[in-house]
Every structure is written in structure tokens, then in C-alpha cells.
Amino acid sequence: MVTSAISSSMSDRLLTVSLRSAPWGETMARVMAAALAAVDPAQATAVSLRREGDWVIAGERRYDLRAFDRVWLVGAGKAGAAMAQAAAAILGDRLSGGIVVVKDDGVPLPAIPGVTVVQAAHPTPDERSVAAGRQIAALLAQAGARDLVVALISGGGSALLNLPVPGVTLADLQRLTAELLACGAPIGAINTLRKHLDQLKGGGLARLTAPATLIALILSDVVGSPLDVIASGPTVADPTTFADALALLDHYELRDRCPPAIHAYLTAGVRGEQPETLKPGDPLLATVQNVVIGSNAQAARAALAAAQVAGLNAMLLTTYLEGEAREVGRVLAGIAREIVTSDQPLPRPACIIAGGETTVTLRGTGLGGRNQELALSAALALEGLADAAVIALATDGGDGPTDAAGAVATGATVARARALGLDPLDHLRRNDAYPFFAALDDLLRPGPTGTNVNDLVFVVVG
């Protein structure tokens, strides 16, 4: 059985100092592990792609392999390795070859017969991202009308797979990506720009695949799972336009700071001098099937079930959690305080689950990520509150440019920090949550999980 990095030992790796000392700590580690197991990319692929003799079943559609001369496998995203292992095993002797690009996170690459697995950088693309884009484009150029292409798409694919439009360089894209991340732009806005600056995004991979038949298996890392936003929608129609992309530069006051080549290309696109992205209703979409195989909602529901089985009064608040991380942290801490004082909206022992993805507007030069910043803000609002916690987890195991997936904040966090000479307000001002929680041994460090379906946050009151 093909498996990802998610294993039975995951709950142990999720324990921190605060979780080890809390009566409900080990329970919450198991709840988080159950959520991750529910979106195991290998298992999700095996459920969504099946083979019965000469037939392949993807979602609700059946494909007769006798109608195809060759079957190719391509993919991009943090979950790509596990998805590729599962898909290759399912396709078996009919697999003609393939290329999959994954994040360089220190995990050894699997050996998959007939499939080349390469690594690239995330969240900012590097030369390897462009090399992977060229390799996949070259493979797809071989595909004809009697070929079947299976594309494996997961979060991180936007950065990992790149083929810049003519006149725009990798350095241009790197600079724009850094500017967008620094100003706290949401992923939808970032990907609208990416789709109009890259030949593989915004339906570009589907265009290159035609006239072959295309099945895309998609592990969603975007709130609400809009297909055109996940990995910048390489296999789907794009409803956004060059005008939308140019307007975003103005909205985030980046027109004067973005590379001139990018502004020139977008402006030419608005004038109709550059081709638009693939639009709804395009005839080539008739040979494309997109199947979402896992999402944040799926992970959140699994966490809910695990919490209820463990005897907690649990509820799923939302899977559309968005906003500035420090503001969201304060709101969630307020919910914990409400439970302590009034047993509302749930009586104790309570576990409220929220899924989604917050953003951080950089104000300082510290080290951290959105989940760590959310937890630090929550810690300040939880100060002195007994037996309460806010736990923030990135399901891919990596929060920002750190080796942590998030952090645990309790009512005792601030007092413990001050006893060590740490000033939590100063760390929050400088976006410096990582060293703060590292000193307390309250960083969540499960390692790369092999999956990626946004973030989960837990409000716990024992």
C-alpha cells in the first residue's frame, strides 16, 4: 500500500510542552493526526482513480484504455510524490512515462518506475521551477489525440511549476511574488497575477495537453476549493482577465515597484496584444476532467469526528477562515474566553475547529508564519485564562519559511515567556513568532506531511 509521510507516529510528533502537560493535550495531538490522515494524498488518489482491467475510473467517469496509445503522468505540488506513487501503481503497465515536481523539503525522493520526480523551491520559484515547466511542456508536446494525460495537482504547484510568458524572466516573477507575500495579498489575488504571467497557469497546461484527453486529480489548498485558484488553475478555465491582474497591482500599490516587464506585458494584454488565459466554454475543455480528491473541509470533518469520539463537545465553526492572522487569533481567543465564562457556544470540555488560510502583512523582519503569528496574537488575548488553548496547524507541516507547522498558545504562554525575558508584544510587532515559541518548546514540528489542504485551528477548553 502506497503511503505518504502521514503515519501512526504523527500524533507523537505533534506534542509540544503545553500539550504534554495539559490533560487534553494527547487527545488534541490525535485529533490533528486524524485530520492529516483523512487527506493522505496517496489514499485520496487511490480512492479517486481506479483501474478495472482495461478501464480506468476517475471520479464518476470511465475511460477505456484500449482507446489510448499512451498514458502520461504529470504533476506539481507539495503532495505530488505520494500522489504519483499511487497513480503509477494504479496505471501499472499502461504508464508510458511522466514528470512530477515537488517541494525541496529535505525528504528523500521516491523511486517511481517510469516517472521522473524533481524538486523545486516554494513559496518563491527558482530555476528548477522553470526547468520543470520546460520538461513538462516538452512531454505534453508529444501527446496526441489518442493519448491520455493524468495530471496531479496540489498546493504549492504555482511556485513549483513555472514557464514565464515571453519577455518576463524568473527574476521578475520572484520579485513580484516577494512583494505580494509581503503585503499580505490573499492567494486568489496572487494567482490572478500568476495566471497571466505564466504559460502553464490559467488553463495553460490544458492547452498544451490538447488534443489529448486530460484527467486532473486535485488536492485543494484553497478556501472553498475554487478550481481556478488551486495551483493557479493549470487545467481549468480562468474567469479573470488581464484587466483584473493590472488592477491588483494598483490595489496593492505595486505598479511602480513591480518589474517593468511585468507591467508592460499586462498592459499589452489589456490592449489585446497578448493571448488571454483559457476561458469558460472553450471547446478544448470537452476532453478535460477535473476531480477534487481532498480538501480542508475533509480534514476538518475528520478532526471533528475524532474529537467527538474522544469525548469532547466539538463543533466545526467554518472552513472559510480568512483575514489578518493576528486579528483572527484575537477573535478565536475571545471564543475560548466565552466558553470559560458561559459555556457558550459549547460546554466544556470543548473543541471548536476552524479551517482556512489567514495572511500576514509584514511589518518587521522577524521569522515566523501565519499560524505562528495567529497563535502569538491568541496567547496575548488568552493571558491568565486557565485550561484554554488556541492551536494553529499548517497541514503541509511548513508554516512560512520555517520548519514548524504552527504553534500552541495557552493562558500560561505569556507568563512563561516573560519569565524567560521574552516580550510577546515585541515579537508580534516584528513578525517574530518562531523564536518566541521555540524558546517555549511550543512549536508544532511534525515535519513535512506530504499533504497540503490549508490550515486548521483549534480552540480548546478543558
XYZ file of C-alpha atoms in Angstrom:
462
model
C 0.000 0.000 0.000
C 1.418 3.364 -1.020
C 1.523 5.867 1.852
C 2.594 9.444 2.332
C 4.580 10.929 5.189
C 1.500 10.707 7.432
C 1.953 7.758 9.785
C 0.756 6.348 13.094
C 3.550 8.230 14.873
C 2.205 11.606 13.724
C 0.364 12.278 16.969
C 3.607 11.861 18.919
C 5.388 14.330 16.648
C 2.661 16.892 17.217
C 3.095 17.005 21.002
C 4.625 20.170 22.469
C 5.428 21.172 26.055
C 1.983 22.685 26.588
C 0.186 19.731 25.010
C 2.162 17.215 27.077
C 1.207 18.986 30.288
C -2.486 19.527 29.504
C -4.999 16.773 30.374
C -6.459 17.047 26.869
C -3.091 17.503 25.112
C -2.570 13.972 23.836
C -6.191 13.888 22.704
C -5.663 17.013 20.599
C -2.493 15.542 19.079
C -4.547 12.525 17.997
C -7.276 14.806 16.628
C -4.734 16.660 14.494
C -3.210 13.386 13.301
C -6.667 12.114 12.325
C -7.266 15.260 10.275
C -3.995 14.768 8.399
C -4.660 11.070 7.806
C -8.030 11.921 6.264
C -6.316 13.880 3.487
C -3.460 11.463 2.898
C -2.737 12.145 -0.792
C -1.864 8.564 -1.696
C -5.087 7.225 -0.240
C -7.128 10.051 -1.783
C -5.596 9.282 -5.192
C -6.330 5.584 -4.845
C -9.962 6.310 -3.967
C -10.469 8.718 -6.875
C -8.535 6.841 -9.583
C -9.224 3.144 -10.019
C -8.436 0.563 -12.643
C -10.619 -2.382 -13.604
C -8.887 -4.362 -16.334
C -8.838 -2.213 -19.464
C -10.837 0.551 -17.794
C -9.740 3.497 -15.672
C -12.373 5.133 -13.463
C -11.739 8.738 -12.426
C -14.431 10.118 -10.164
C -17.674 9.263 -11.960
C -16.194 8.792 -15.463
C -14.861 5.651 -17.107
C -12.088 5.583 -19.713
C -11.345 2.622 -21.987
C -7.560 2.242 -22.028
C -7.814 0.384 -25.345
C -8.728 3.723 -26.927
C -5.343 5.234 -25.974
C -1.900 4.581 -27.400
C -0.010 6.106 -24.460
C -0.731 7.204 -20.874
C 1.352 10.035 -19.399
C 1.639 11.268 -15.819
C 2.494 14.886 -14.954
C 2.121 16.834 -11.747
C 3.113 19.692 -9.499
C 2.609 20.362 -5.806
C 3.662 19.512 -2.292
C 1.651 16.276 -2.349
C 2.968 15.267 -5.775
C 5.291 12.456 -4.696
C 2.678 10.451 -2.804
C 0.044 11.114 -5.471
C 2.431 9.976 -8.198
C 3.325 6.774 -6.366
C -0.341 5.884 -6.028
C -1.277 6.841 -9.593
C 1.669 4.952 -11.097
C 0.720 1.837 -9.155
C -2.864 2.106 -10.415
C -1.937 2.699 -14.065
C 0.661 -0.065 -13.916
C 1.874 -1.441 -17.252
C -0.089 1.164 -19.212
C 2.003 4.057 -17.902
C 4.250 5.397 -20.664
C 6.182 7.876 -18.509
C 5.882 11.129 -16.637
C 7.345 14.074 -14.730
C 6.279 15.387 -11.325
C 7.744 18.396 -9.491
C 7.609 18.625 -5.680
C 8.884 20.930 -2.954
C 12.514 20.614 -1.909
C 11.867 19.954 1.779
C 14.670 17.548 2.600
C 12.557 14.414 2.226
C 14.155 11.705 0.016
C 12.553 11.414 -3.404
C 10.696 8.171 -4.114
C 11.729 5.924 -6.964
C 8.724 5.557 -9.266
C 9.278 3.362 -12.338
C 8.845 5.428 -15.499
C 8.262 8.713 -13.631
C 10.856 11.416 -13.017
C 10.367 13.253 -9.725
C 12.189 16.587 -9.449
C 12.369 19.232 -6.742
C 11.980 22.999 -6.802
C 11.580 25.895 -4.387
C 8.500 27.149 -2.546
C 6.946 29.718 -1.970
C 9.203 31.670 -4.337
C 10.049 29.840 -7.605
C 13.643 29.131 -8.620
C 15.500 27.947 -11.717
C 14.405 24.386 -11.028
C 10.765 25.510 -11.217
C 11.339 26.808 -14.727
C 13.320 23.711 -15.718
C 10.401 21.558 -14.547
C 7.993 23.697 -16.541
C 10.050 23.210 -19.682
C 10.291 19.450 -19.114
C 6.552 19.046 -18.659
C 5.797 21.278 -21.651
C 8.155 19.165 -23.775
C 6.472 15.938 -22.649
C 2.994 17.311 -23.367
C 4.116 18.384 -26.831
C 4.377 14.641 -27.637
C 0.770 13.947 -26.628
C -1.689 13.298 -29.451
C -5.407 12.703 -29.812
C -5.016 9.015 -28.841
C -3.108 9.768 -25.632
C -4.317 10.080 -22.038
C -2.646 12.501 -19.617
C -3.201 12.242 -15.859
C -2.251 15.468 -14.060
C -1.678 15.504 -10.300
C -2.232 18.988 -8.878
C -1.768 20.063 -5.263
C -0.965 23.133 -3.231
C 2.362 24.762 -3.958
C 2.092 23.986 -7.648
C 2.067 27.690 -8.540
C 5.618 28.172 -7.297
C 6.954 24.729 -8.190
C 5.941 24.742 -11.866
C 6.764 27.789 -13.976
C 7.018 28.693 -17.638
C 7.161 32.501 -17.800
C 5.473 34.298 -20.681
C 7.777 35.817 -23.335
C 9.646 38.867 -22.085
C 9.157 38.074 -18.378
C 12.021 36.435 -16.515
C 12.194 34.204 -13.471
C 13.775 37.094 -11.568
C 10.734 39.217 -12.441
C 8.390 36.571 -11.064
C 10.486 36.119 -7.928
C 10.409 39.842 -7.237
C 6.647 40.098 -7.775
C 5.991 37.027 -5.592
C 8.044 38.513 -2.744
C 6.188 41.831 -2.981
C 2.769 40.130 -2.960
C 3.632 37.922 0.009
C 4.997 40.887 1.971
C 1.854 42.980 1.524
C -0.455 40.197 2.722
C -2.246 39.629 -0.586
C -4.602 36.618 -0.475
C -3.850 33.603 -2.624
C -6.630 34.405 -5.095
C -5.084 37.775 -5.899
C -1.589 36.332 -6.138
C -2.746 33.613 -8.504
C -4.683 36.015 -10.733
C -1.360 37.680 -11.496
C 0.489 34.377 -11.803
C -2.070 33.059 -14.316
C -1.433 35.986 -16.633
C 2.354 35.732 -16.431
C 2.886 32.001 -16.900
C 2.174 29.733 -19.869
C 1.175 26.730 -17.727
C -1.255 28.504 -15.422
C -4.815 29.692 -16.065
C -5.604 26.618 -18.157
C -2.224 26.664 -19.877
C -1.412 23.046 -19.074
C -4.771 22.003 -20.548
C -3.959 23.953 -23.732
C -0.605 22.212 -24.054
C -2.218 18.816 -23.477
C -4.798 19.184 -26.267
C -5.802 17.238 -28.284
C -5.044 14.501 -25.755
C -7.574 13.540 -23.070
C -6.777 15.039 -19.670
C -7.735 13.832 -16.184
C -6.674 16.177 -13.369
C -6.721 14.929 -9.779
C -6.649 17.957 -7.479
C -5.818 18.165 -3.775
C -7.193 21.556 -2.737
C -5.223 24.018 -0.598
C -7.552 26.964 -1.225
C -10.508 28.130 0.881
C -13.699 26.881 -0.774
C -11.709 24.875 -3.367
C -12.194 27.153 -6.419
C -10.513 25.144 -9.175
C -9.136 28.184 -10.991
C -7.161 29.241 -7.895
C -5.661 25.905 -6.767
C -2.065 25.898 -8.093
C -3.214 28.785 -10.341
C -5.655 26.566 -12.233
C -3.403 24.852 -14.804
C -6.157 22.534 -16.044
C -9.276 24.703 -15.780
C -10.824 27.770 -17.373
C -9.849 31.116 -15.885
C -12.594 33.722 -15.253
C -10.077 36.506 -14.518
C -8.634 38.882 -17.106
C -5.561 40.972 -17.842
C -7.553 43.963 -16.587
C -8.123 42.186 -13.263
C -4.407 41.454 -12.950
C -3.403 45.036 -13.704
C -5.995 46.341 -11.225
C -4.430 44.204 -8.494
C -1.078 45.914 -8.996
C -2.836 49.204 -8.309
C -4.818 47.848 -5.366
C -1.645 46.713 -3.599
C 0.291 49.796 -4.754
C 2.761 47.646 -6.681
C 2.586 49.237 -10.128
C 5.732 51.286 -9.506
C 7.506 48.506 -7.593
C 6.862 45.579 -9.884
C 9.371 44.741 -12.652
C 8.785 46.875 -15.790
C 8.498 43.765 -17.972
C 5.533 42.545 -15.935
C 3.708 45.856 -16.163
C 4.425 46.033 -19.902
C 3.119 42.504 -20.545
C -0.080 43.031 -18.554
C -0.698 46.355 -20.253
C -0.228 44.732 -23.663
C -2.686 42.040 -22.595
C -5.314 44.624 -21.705
C -4.871 46.077 -25.205
C -5.461 42.635 -26.709
C -1.876 42.239 -27.879
C -1.227 39.112 -25.773
C -3.363 35.962 -25.601
C -5.801 35.706 -22.690
C -5.925 32.701 -20.400
C -8.239 29.781 -21.184
C -11.843 30.918 -20.796
C -15.074 29.088 -19.831
C -16.750 27.483 -22.814
C -13.551 26.824 -24.732
C -14.095 23.670 -26.873
C -10.858 22.018 -25.704
C -12.360 21.685 -22.205
C -14.553 18.919 -23.615
C -11.636 16.485 -23.234
C -10.718 17.630 -19.693
C -11.992 16.206 -16.400
C -11.107 17.849 -13.061
C -11.644 15.861 -9.841
C -11.105 17.293 -6.334
C -9.782 14.396 -4.250
C -9.212 16.136 -0.910
C -9.822 19.467 0.805
C -9.656 21.435 4.028
C -13.303 20.602 4.692
C -12.489 16.888 4.549
C -9.675 17.292 7.085
C -11.828 19.464 9.347
C -14.658 16.928 9.335
C -12.225 14.158 10.282
C -10.910 16.290 13.157
C -14.493 16.871 14.299
C -15.260 13.154 14.312
C -12.052 12.324 16.197
C -12.747 14.997 18.825
C -16.282 13.708 19.363
C -15.096 10.108 19.685
C -12.587 11.295 22.302
C -15.422 12.712 24.396
C -15.025 16.412 23.595
C -18.004 18.631 22.868
C -16.946 19.614 19.375
C -18.191 21.727 16.518
C -16.910 22.795 13.115
C -17.117 26.580 13.073
C -16.051 27.247 9.465
C -13.772 26.153 6.665
C -13.681 29.699 5.283
C -11.333 31.221 7.871
C -9.511 34.172 6.321
C -8.130 37.549 7.349
C -5.078 39.005 9.056
C -3.580 36.271 11.264
C -3.166 38.445 14.353
C -6.780 39.624 14.157
C -8.113 36.097 13.695
C -6.044 34.909 16.670
C -7.596 37.536 18.903
C -11.126 36.582 17.798
C -10.551 32.868 18.404
C -9.109 33.589 21.852
C -12.293 35.550 22.556
C -14.318 32.435 21.771
C -12.209 30.477 24.268
C -12.886 33.118 26.917
C -16.631 32.920 26.189
C -16.579 29.149 26.729
C -14.756 29.562 30.050
C -17.174 32.195 31.336
C -20.512 30.993 29.952
C -20.154 27.511 28.410
C -21.144 29.064 25.070
C -21.226 28.138 22.226
C -20.281 24.758 23.704
C -19.961 23.420 27.259
C -16.617 22.170 28.481
C -14.677 20.078 27.545
C -14.933 21.914 24.251
C -13.150 21.811 20.929
C -14.040 24.267 18.184
C -12.465 23.636 14.780
C -11.886 26.202 12.048
C -10.228 25.718 8.680
C -8.930 28.108 6.050
C -5.916 30.305 5.479
C -5.030 33.619 7.067
C -2.479 36.145 5.814
C 0.276 38.231 7.365
C 1.170 41.778 6.431
C 4.874 42.062 7.166
C 5.716 44.936 9.465
C 9.036 43.658 10.802
C 11.949 41.454 9.836
C 11.346 38.567 12.218
C 10.893 34.861 11.473
C 7.559 33.086 11.535
C 4.474 32.130 9.580
C 0.762 32.867 9.569
C -0.110 30.084 12.033
C 2.632 31.036 14.461
C 1.563 34.692 14.298
C -2.070 33.706 14.864
C -1.045 31.697 17.938
C 1.106 34.531 19.314
C -1.753 37.004 18.995
C -4.088 34.479 20.642
C -1.622 33.980 23.506
C -1.835 37.670 24.406
C -5.641 37.507 24.436
C -5.642 34.239 26.427
C -3.316 35.530 29.160
C -4.311 34.177 32.559
C -7.156 32.023 31.223
C -6.993 28.582 32.830
C -7.119 25.353 30.832
C -7.674 27.035 27.450
C -5.670 26.951 24.239
C -5.606 28.009 20.600
C -3.683 25.596 18.353
C -2.818 26.582 14.772
C -1.582 23.983 12.276
C -0.472 24.139 8.634
C -1.454 20.769 7.206
C 1.634 20.552 4.985
C 3.932 20.724 8.004
C 5.519 24.026 6.949
C 4.349 27.432 8.153
C 6.088 30.258 6.323
C 9.857 29.881 5.785
C 10.275 27.724 8.910
C 10.477 24.080 9.943
C 7.370 24.470 12.109
C 3.749 23.848 11.134
C 2.351 26.262 13.695
C 2.221 26.683 17.449
C 0.259 26.133 20.648
C -0.903 29.114 22.733
C -2.418 28.761 26.213
C -3.407 31.030 29.056
C 0.036 30.424 30.556
C 2.067 31.210 27.420
C 2.635 34.905 28.136
C 3.686 34.338 31.756
C 6.098 31.576 30.751
C 7.583 33.803 28.062
C 8.071 36.773 30.355
C 9.786 34.521 32.886
C 12.353 33.835 30.147
C 12.756 37.540 29.421
C 10.671 37.466 26.229
C 8.345 40.307 25.309
C 5.380 38.821 23.375
C 4.177 42.208 22.129
C 7.593 42.995 20.710
C 7.769 39.626 18.950
C 4.309 40.214 17.468
C 5.254 43.700 16.250
C 8.313 42.272 14.481
C 6.510 39.234 12.966
C 8.908 37.130 15.031
C 6.755 34.321 16.395
C 9.122 31.455 15.562
C 11.890 32.197 18.127
C 9.216 33.105 20.689
C 7.536 29.694 20.555
C 10.844 27.880 20.022
C 12.031 29.164 23.402
C 8.857 27.729 24.985
C 9.103 24.435 23.061
C 5.567 25.033 21.821
C 6.175 24.921 18.072
C 4.331 22.186 16.195
C 7.053 20.322 14.306
C 5.605 17.237 12.620
C 7.951 17.547 9.626
C 6.719 17.537 6.012
C 3.402 15.685 5.997
C 3.175 15.022 2.265
C -0.261 16.619 2.076
C -1.487 20.218 1.825
C -5.052 21.391 2.448
C -4.643 24.810 4.088
C -4.642 25.320 7.838
C -6.624 24.050 10.816
C -7.113 25.985 14.044
C -8.470 24.507 17.283
C -9.978 26.379 20.212
C -9.794 24.028 23.198
C -11.161 24.490 26.716
C -10.881 21.617 29.184
